[in-house]
Tab-separated table of C-alpha atoms and ligand atoms in Angstrom:
chain	number	residue	atom	x	y	z
A	774	MET	CA	-2.003	0.238	-40.960
A	775	ASN	CA	-3.887	-2.491	-41.077
A	776	ARG	CA	-3.650	-6.253	-43.586
A	777	ASN	CA	-7.121	-6.607	-41.559
A	778	ASN	CA	-9.973	-5.048	-39.309
A	779	THR	CA	-9.239	-4.524	-36.211
A	780	GLU	CA	-11.320	-3.140	-33.038
A	781	VAL	CA	-11.116	0.419	-33.963
A	782	ARG	CA	-10.287	0.709	-37.560
A	783	TYR	CA	-10.389	-0.441	-41.154
A	784	SER	CA	-8.091	-2.310	-42.999
A	785	ARG	CA	-5.718	-0.690	-45.656
A	786	LEU	CA	-8.156	-2.436	-47.714
A	787	SER	CA	-11.294	-2.578	-47.157
A	788	ILE	CA	-10.215	1.457	-45.949
A	789	ALA	CA	-8.690	2.011	-50.726
A	790	LEU	CA	-12.168	0.189	-51.705
A	791	HIS	CA	-14.128	2.323	-50.013
A	792	TRP	CA	-12.850	5.937	-51.649
A	793	LEU	CA	-12.329	4.115	-54.843
A	794	MET	CA	-15.611	3.018	-54.892
A	795	LEU	CA	-16.786	6.469	-54.337
A	796	VAL	CA	-14.116	8.927	-57.168
A	797	LEU	CA	-15.526	5.225	-58.825
A	798	ILE	CA	-19.316	5.783	-57.990
A	799	ALA	CA	-19.770	9.628	-58.586
A	800	ALA	CA	-17.840	9.235	-61.660
A	801	VAL	CA	-20.742	6.544	-63.352
A	802	TYR	CA	-23.163	9.421	-62.089
A	803	ALA	CA	-21.213	12.331	-64.128
A	804	CYS	CA	-21.628	10.792	-67.334
A	805	ILE	CA	-24.532	9.481	-67.497
A	806	GLU	CA	-25.914	12.707	-66.050
A	807	LEU	CA	-23.102	15.009	-69.134
A	808	LYS	CA	-24.038	13.044	-71.782
A	809	GLY	CA	-27.030	15.730	-71.189
A	810	ASN	CA	-25.554	18.694	-72.466
A	811	PHE	CA	-25.081	16.350	-75.552
A	812	PRO	CA	-27.494	16.075	-78.933
A	813	LYS	CA	-28.129	12.402	-80.144
A	814	GLY	CA	-25.863	10.326	-82.096
A	815	SER	CA	-22.481	12.397	-80.914
A	816	GLU	CA	-19.380	11.455	-80.423
A	817	TYR	CA	-18.880	12.840	-76.800
A	818	ARG	CA	-23.648	11.835	-76.052
A	819	ASP	CA	-21.369	7.718	-77.355
A	820	LEU	CA	-18.350	8.693	-75.234
A	821	LEU	CA	-19.549	9.876	-71.939
A	822	LYS	CA	-21.888	6.541	-71.673
A	823	GLN	CA	-19.771	3.685	-72.897
A	824	TRP	CA	-16.955	5.201	-69.693
A	825	HIS	CA	-21.123	5.197	-67.200
A	826	PHE	CA	-21.422	1.551	-68.542
A	827	MET	CA	-17.155	0.508	-68.121
A	828	LEU	CA	-16.773	2.351	-64.764
A	829	GLY	CA	-20.874	1.265	-64.042
A	830	MET	CA	-19.207	-2.662	-64.580
A	831	SER	CA	-15.658	-2.009	-62.758
A	832	VAL	CA	-18.013	-1.096	-59.525
A	833	PHE	CA	-19.796	-4.584	-60.179
A	834	LEU	CA	-16.216	-5.940	-60.344
A	835	LEU	CA	-14.688	-4.779	-57.258
A	836	VAL	CA	-17.234	-4.926	-54.865
A	837	TRP	CA	-17.163	-8.719	-54.524
A	838	LEU	CA	-13.245	-8.330	-53.255
A	839	ARG	CA	-14.985	-6.077	-50.951
A	840	LEU	CA	-17.307	-8.293	-49.228
A	841	LEU	CA	-14.725	-10.443	-49.533
A	842	ALA	CA	-12.832	-8.099	-47.467
A	843	ARG	CA	-16.147	-7.067	-44.524
A	844	PHE	CA	-16.207	-11.276	-44.492
A	845	VAL	CA	-13.356	-12.247	-43.919
A	846	SER	CA	-12.479	-9.168	-40.942
A	847	PRO	CA	-15.355	-8.265	-39.464
A	848	SER	CA	-16.288	-4.121	-39.319
A	849	PRO	CA	-14.655	-1.967	-35.499
A	850	LYS	CA	-16.161	-0.912	-32.878
A	851	ILE	CA	-17.079	3.125	-32.834
A	852	SER	CA	-15.011	3.520	-29.498
A	853	GLY	CA	-18.129	3.495	-26.451
A	854	GLY	CA	-20.990	2.666	-28.757
A	855	SER	CA	-23.607	3.860	-30.250
A	856	PRO	CA	-27.807	3.713	-29.931
A	857	ALA	CA	-29.528	0.248	-31.204
A	858	TRP	CA	-31.358	2.675	-33.494
A	859	GLN	CA	-28.126	4.018	-34.758
A	860	ALA	CA	-26.633	0.599	-34.862
A	861	THR	CA	-28.902	-0.982	-37.263
A	862	SER	CA	-29.866	1.518	-38.929
A	863	ALA	CA	-26.079	1.525	-40.162
A	864	LYS	CA	-26.067	-1.657	-40.719
A	865	LEU	CA	-29.296	-2.147	-42.783
A	866	MET	CA	-27.973	1.348	-44.630
A	867	HIS	CA	-24.453	-0.078	-45.620
A	868	TRP	CA	-27.094	-3.585	-46.814
A	869	ALA	CA	-28.877	-1.301	-49.514
A	870	LEU	CA	-25.499	0.289	-50.156
A	871	TYR	CA	-24.548	-3.426	-51.650
A	872	ALA	CA	-27.324	-4.000	-52.764
A	873	LEU	CA	-27.198	-0.996	-55.258
A	874	MET	CA	-23.348	-2.113	-56.090
A	875	ILE	CA	-24.344	-4.872	-57.254
A	876	GLY	CA	-27.755	-4.758	-58.048
A	877	ALA	CA	-27.623	-0.962	-60.674
A	878	PRO	CA	-25.135	-2.956	-62.595
A	879	LEU	CA	-27.041	-5.788	-63.190
A	880	ALA	CA	-29.663	-4.634	-64.398
A	881	GLY	CA	-28.035	-2.097	-66.786
A	882	TRP	CA	-26.246	-4.481	-68.168
A	883	LEU	CA	-29.637	-6.827	-68.373
A	884	THR	CA	-30.945	-3.558	-70.379
A	885	LEU	CA	-28.892	-3.661	-72.783
A	886	SER	CA	-28.206	-7.263	-72.866
A	887	ALA	CA	-32.320	-7.862	-74.027
A	888	ALA	CA	-31.420	-4.382	-76.126
A	889	GLY	CA	-29.017	-6.306	-78.222
A	890	LYS	CA	-26.547	-3.865	-77.614
A	891	PRO	CA	-22.987	-4.471	-76.959
A	892	ILE	CA	-21.670	-4.503	-72.781
A	893	PRO	CA	-18.499	-2.874	-73.506
A	894	PHE	CA	-15.490	-3.140	-71.080
A	895	PHE	CA	-11.349	-1.732	-71.515
A	896	GLY	CA	-11.135	-2.787	-74.942
A	897	LEU	CA	-13.275	-6.107	-74.291
A	898	GLU	CA	-16.598	-7.247	-74.465
A	899	LEU	CA	-18.862	-8.743	-72.473
A	900	PRO	CA	-21.837	-11.503	-73.272
A	901	ALA	CA	-24.980	-10.715	-73.067
A	902	LEU	CA	-26.547	-11.876	-70.023
A	903	VAL	CA	-30.194	-12.542	-71.601
A	904	GLY	CA	-31.994	-13.010	-74.889
A	905	LYS	CA	-32.816	-10.043	-77.392
A	906	ASP	CA	-36.084	-9.111	-75.861
A	907	PRO	CA	-37.615	-5.062	-76.299
A	908	ALA	CA	-39.356	-4.771	-73.766
A	909	LEU	CA	-37.194	-6.927	-71.541
A	910	ALA	CA	-35.219	-3.585	-71.757
A	911	ARG	CA	-37.621	-0.742	-71.082
A	912	THR	CA	-38.208	-2.769	-68.336
A	913	PHE	CA	-35.117	-3.452	-66.752
A	914	LYS	CA	-34.018	0.496	-68.030
A	915	GLU	CA	-36.566	0.961	-66.140
A	916	LEU	CA	-35.100	-0.964	-62.956
A	917	HIS	CA	-31.691	0.588	-63.199
A	918	GLU	CA	-33.469	4.092	-62.896
A	919	TRP	CA	-34.789	3.327	-59.666
A	920	ALA	CA	-31.546	1.746	-58.811
A	921	GLY	CA	-29.734	5.172	-59.534
A	922	THR	CA	-32.180	7.713	-59.121
A	923	ALA	CA	-32.070	6.008	-54.845
A	924	GLY	CA	-28.698	5.374	-54.768
A	925	TYR	CA	-28.232	9.663	-55.015
A	926	TRP	CA	-30.561	9.465	-51.771
A	927	LEU	CA	-28.174	6.327	-49.718
A	928	ILE	CA	-25.098	7.839	-50.462
A	929	GLY	CA	-26.272	11.022	-49.346
A	930	LEU	CA	-27.389	9.688	-46.030
A	931	HIS	CA	-24.683	7.798	-45.483
A	932	ALA	CA	-22.512	10.754	-46.296
A	933	ALA	CA	-24.436	13.102	-43.548
A	934	ALA	CA	-24.107	10.172	-41.062
A	935	GLY	CA	-21.093	9.994	-41.565
A	936	VAL	CA	-19.865	14.147	-41.156
A	937	PHE	CA	-23.005	13.817	-38.153
A	938	HIS	CA	-21.091	11.527	-36.442
A	939	HIS	CA	-17.524	13.552	-36.751
A	940	PHE	CA	-18.806	16.381	-36.090
A	941	ILE	CA	-21.758	16.410	-33.809
A	942	SER	CA	-21.378	13.172	-31.830
A	943	ARG	CA	-17.826	13.121	-32.148
A	944	ASP	CA	-17.087	9.270	-32.675
A	945	ASP	CA	-13.955	7.798	-35.065
A	946	THR	CA	-16.959	6.471	-36.923
A	947	LEU	CA	-15.210	8.267	-39.810
A	948	VAL	CA	-11.689	8.433	-38.603
A	949	ARG	CA	-12.472	4.563	-38.514
A	950	MET	CA	-12.009	5.168	-42.323
A	951	LEU	CA	-9.742	7.516	-43.139
A	952	PRO	CA	-6.789	6.579	-44.135
A	953	GLY	CA	-2.719	7.365	-43.019
A	954	ARG	CA	-4.361	7.408	-39.497
A	955	SER	CA	-2.688	5.694	-36.972
B	1495	HEM	C1	-22.584	1.867	-60.052
B	1495	HEM	C2	-23.366	1.669	-61.041
B	1495	HEM	C3	-24.207	2.407	-62.085
B	1495	HEM	C4	-25.584	3.545	-62.103
B	1495	HEM	C5	-25.548	3.878	-60.523
B	1495	HEM	C6	-26.029	3.345	-62.660
B	1495	HEM	C7	-26.730	5.109	-62.883
B	1495	HEM	C8	-27.461	4.986	-63.799
B	1495	HEM	C9	-28.183	6.400	-63.647
B	1495	HEM	C10	-28.588	7.639	-62.228
B	1495	HEM	C11	-29.140	6.885	-65.335
B	1495	HEM	C12	-29.639	7.719	-65.239
B	1495	HEM	C13	-31.229	7.580	-65.768
B	1495	HEM	C14	-32.564	8.112	-65.771
B	1495	HEM	O1	-32.038	8.444	-66.793
B	1495	HEM	O2	-32.663	8.797	-65.443
B	1495	HEM	C15	-28.204	5.663	-65.454
B	1495	HEM	C16	-28.632	5.277	-67.489
B	1495	HEM	C17	-28.154	3.981	-67.675
B	1495	HEM	N1	-27.483	2.987	-67.462
B	1495	HEM	FE1	-26.215	2.911	-65.160
B	1495	HEM	N2	-25.446	3.062	-63.768
B	1495	HEM	C18	-24.452	1.747	-63.125
B	1495	HEM	C19	-23.836	1.398	-64.257
B	1495	HEM	C20	-24.308	0.688	-65.194
B	1495	HEM	C21	-24.010	-0.295	-65.825
B	1495	HEM	C22	-23.171	-1.824	-65.540
B	1495	HEM	C23	-24.435	-0.261	-66.917
B	1495	HEM	C24	-24.305	-0.940	-68.776
B	1495	HEM	C25	-23.951	-1.927	-68.548
B	1495	HEM	C26	-25.232	0.374	-67.247
B	1495	HEM	C27	-26.703	0.521	-67.892
B	1495	HEM	C28	-26.888	2.611	-68.309
B	1495	HEM	C29	-27.874	2.580	-69.587
B	1495	HEM	C30	-28.156	1.543	-70.131
B	1495	HEM	C31	-28.959	3.797	-69.093
B	1495	HEM	C32	-29.450	4.358	-69.632
B	1495	HEM	C33	-28.592	5.467	-71.129
B	1495	HEM	C34	-29.628	6.317	-71.937
B	1495	HEM	O3	-30.229	6.792	-71.710
B	1495	HEM	O4	-29.790	5.775	-73.229
B	1495	HEM	N3	-25.868	1.208	-65.742
B	1495	HEM	N4	-27.639	4.593	-65.324
């Protein structure tokens, strides 16, 4: 595999970050969905919330490395090309996904900050981004929930597009992002 993106494949770093972040984002969603199974104030509910925050902040940190890898070497082309509308919608989708990976954690961080709650990060406590303001906390929480719902759609559509390219169009869109193939 390659250190940088080539004409036909993503770099080893881009591939590793892509799949690692998928696992992280799935865990972020799983934690917040599963928390509803436990009563308010229970140990497990609080633990799931803490993991939601910490894994979400990990996405926020790693996305900058991903963006750097993308700017250092541009994305490989799909062999045989693709219709202009597909290329444009793929580009829009990719930027929407980057916006989600930055915007959702940031809105979560702002929610906890404005609520005056601690922001845990694997034994550390991150600084509050704004002062305590319950009305602002509600606004950020709504924004965060909106971003979380939009994320389900964006990730679902992105995955469906990958499957469509692989099994229907039968091009190398998905293979360029798979590890361990030359
Ligand atoms: C990729 C990153 C993230 C995604 C996709 C995400 C998504 C979500 C979703 C879907 C919900 C449930 C919304 C609902 O009930 O309708 C939620 C709740 C929440 N998230 Fe996140 N989140 C992310 C990162 C973070 C981070 C980094 C923090 C804070 C540091 C955070 C703080 C919160 C808070 C405070 C809630 C409300 C929890 C409650 O009901 O008490 N999130 N998030």
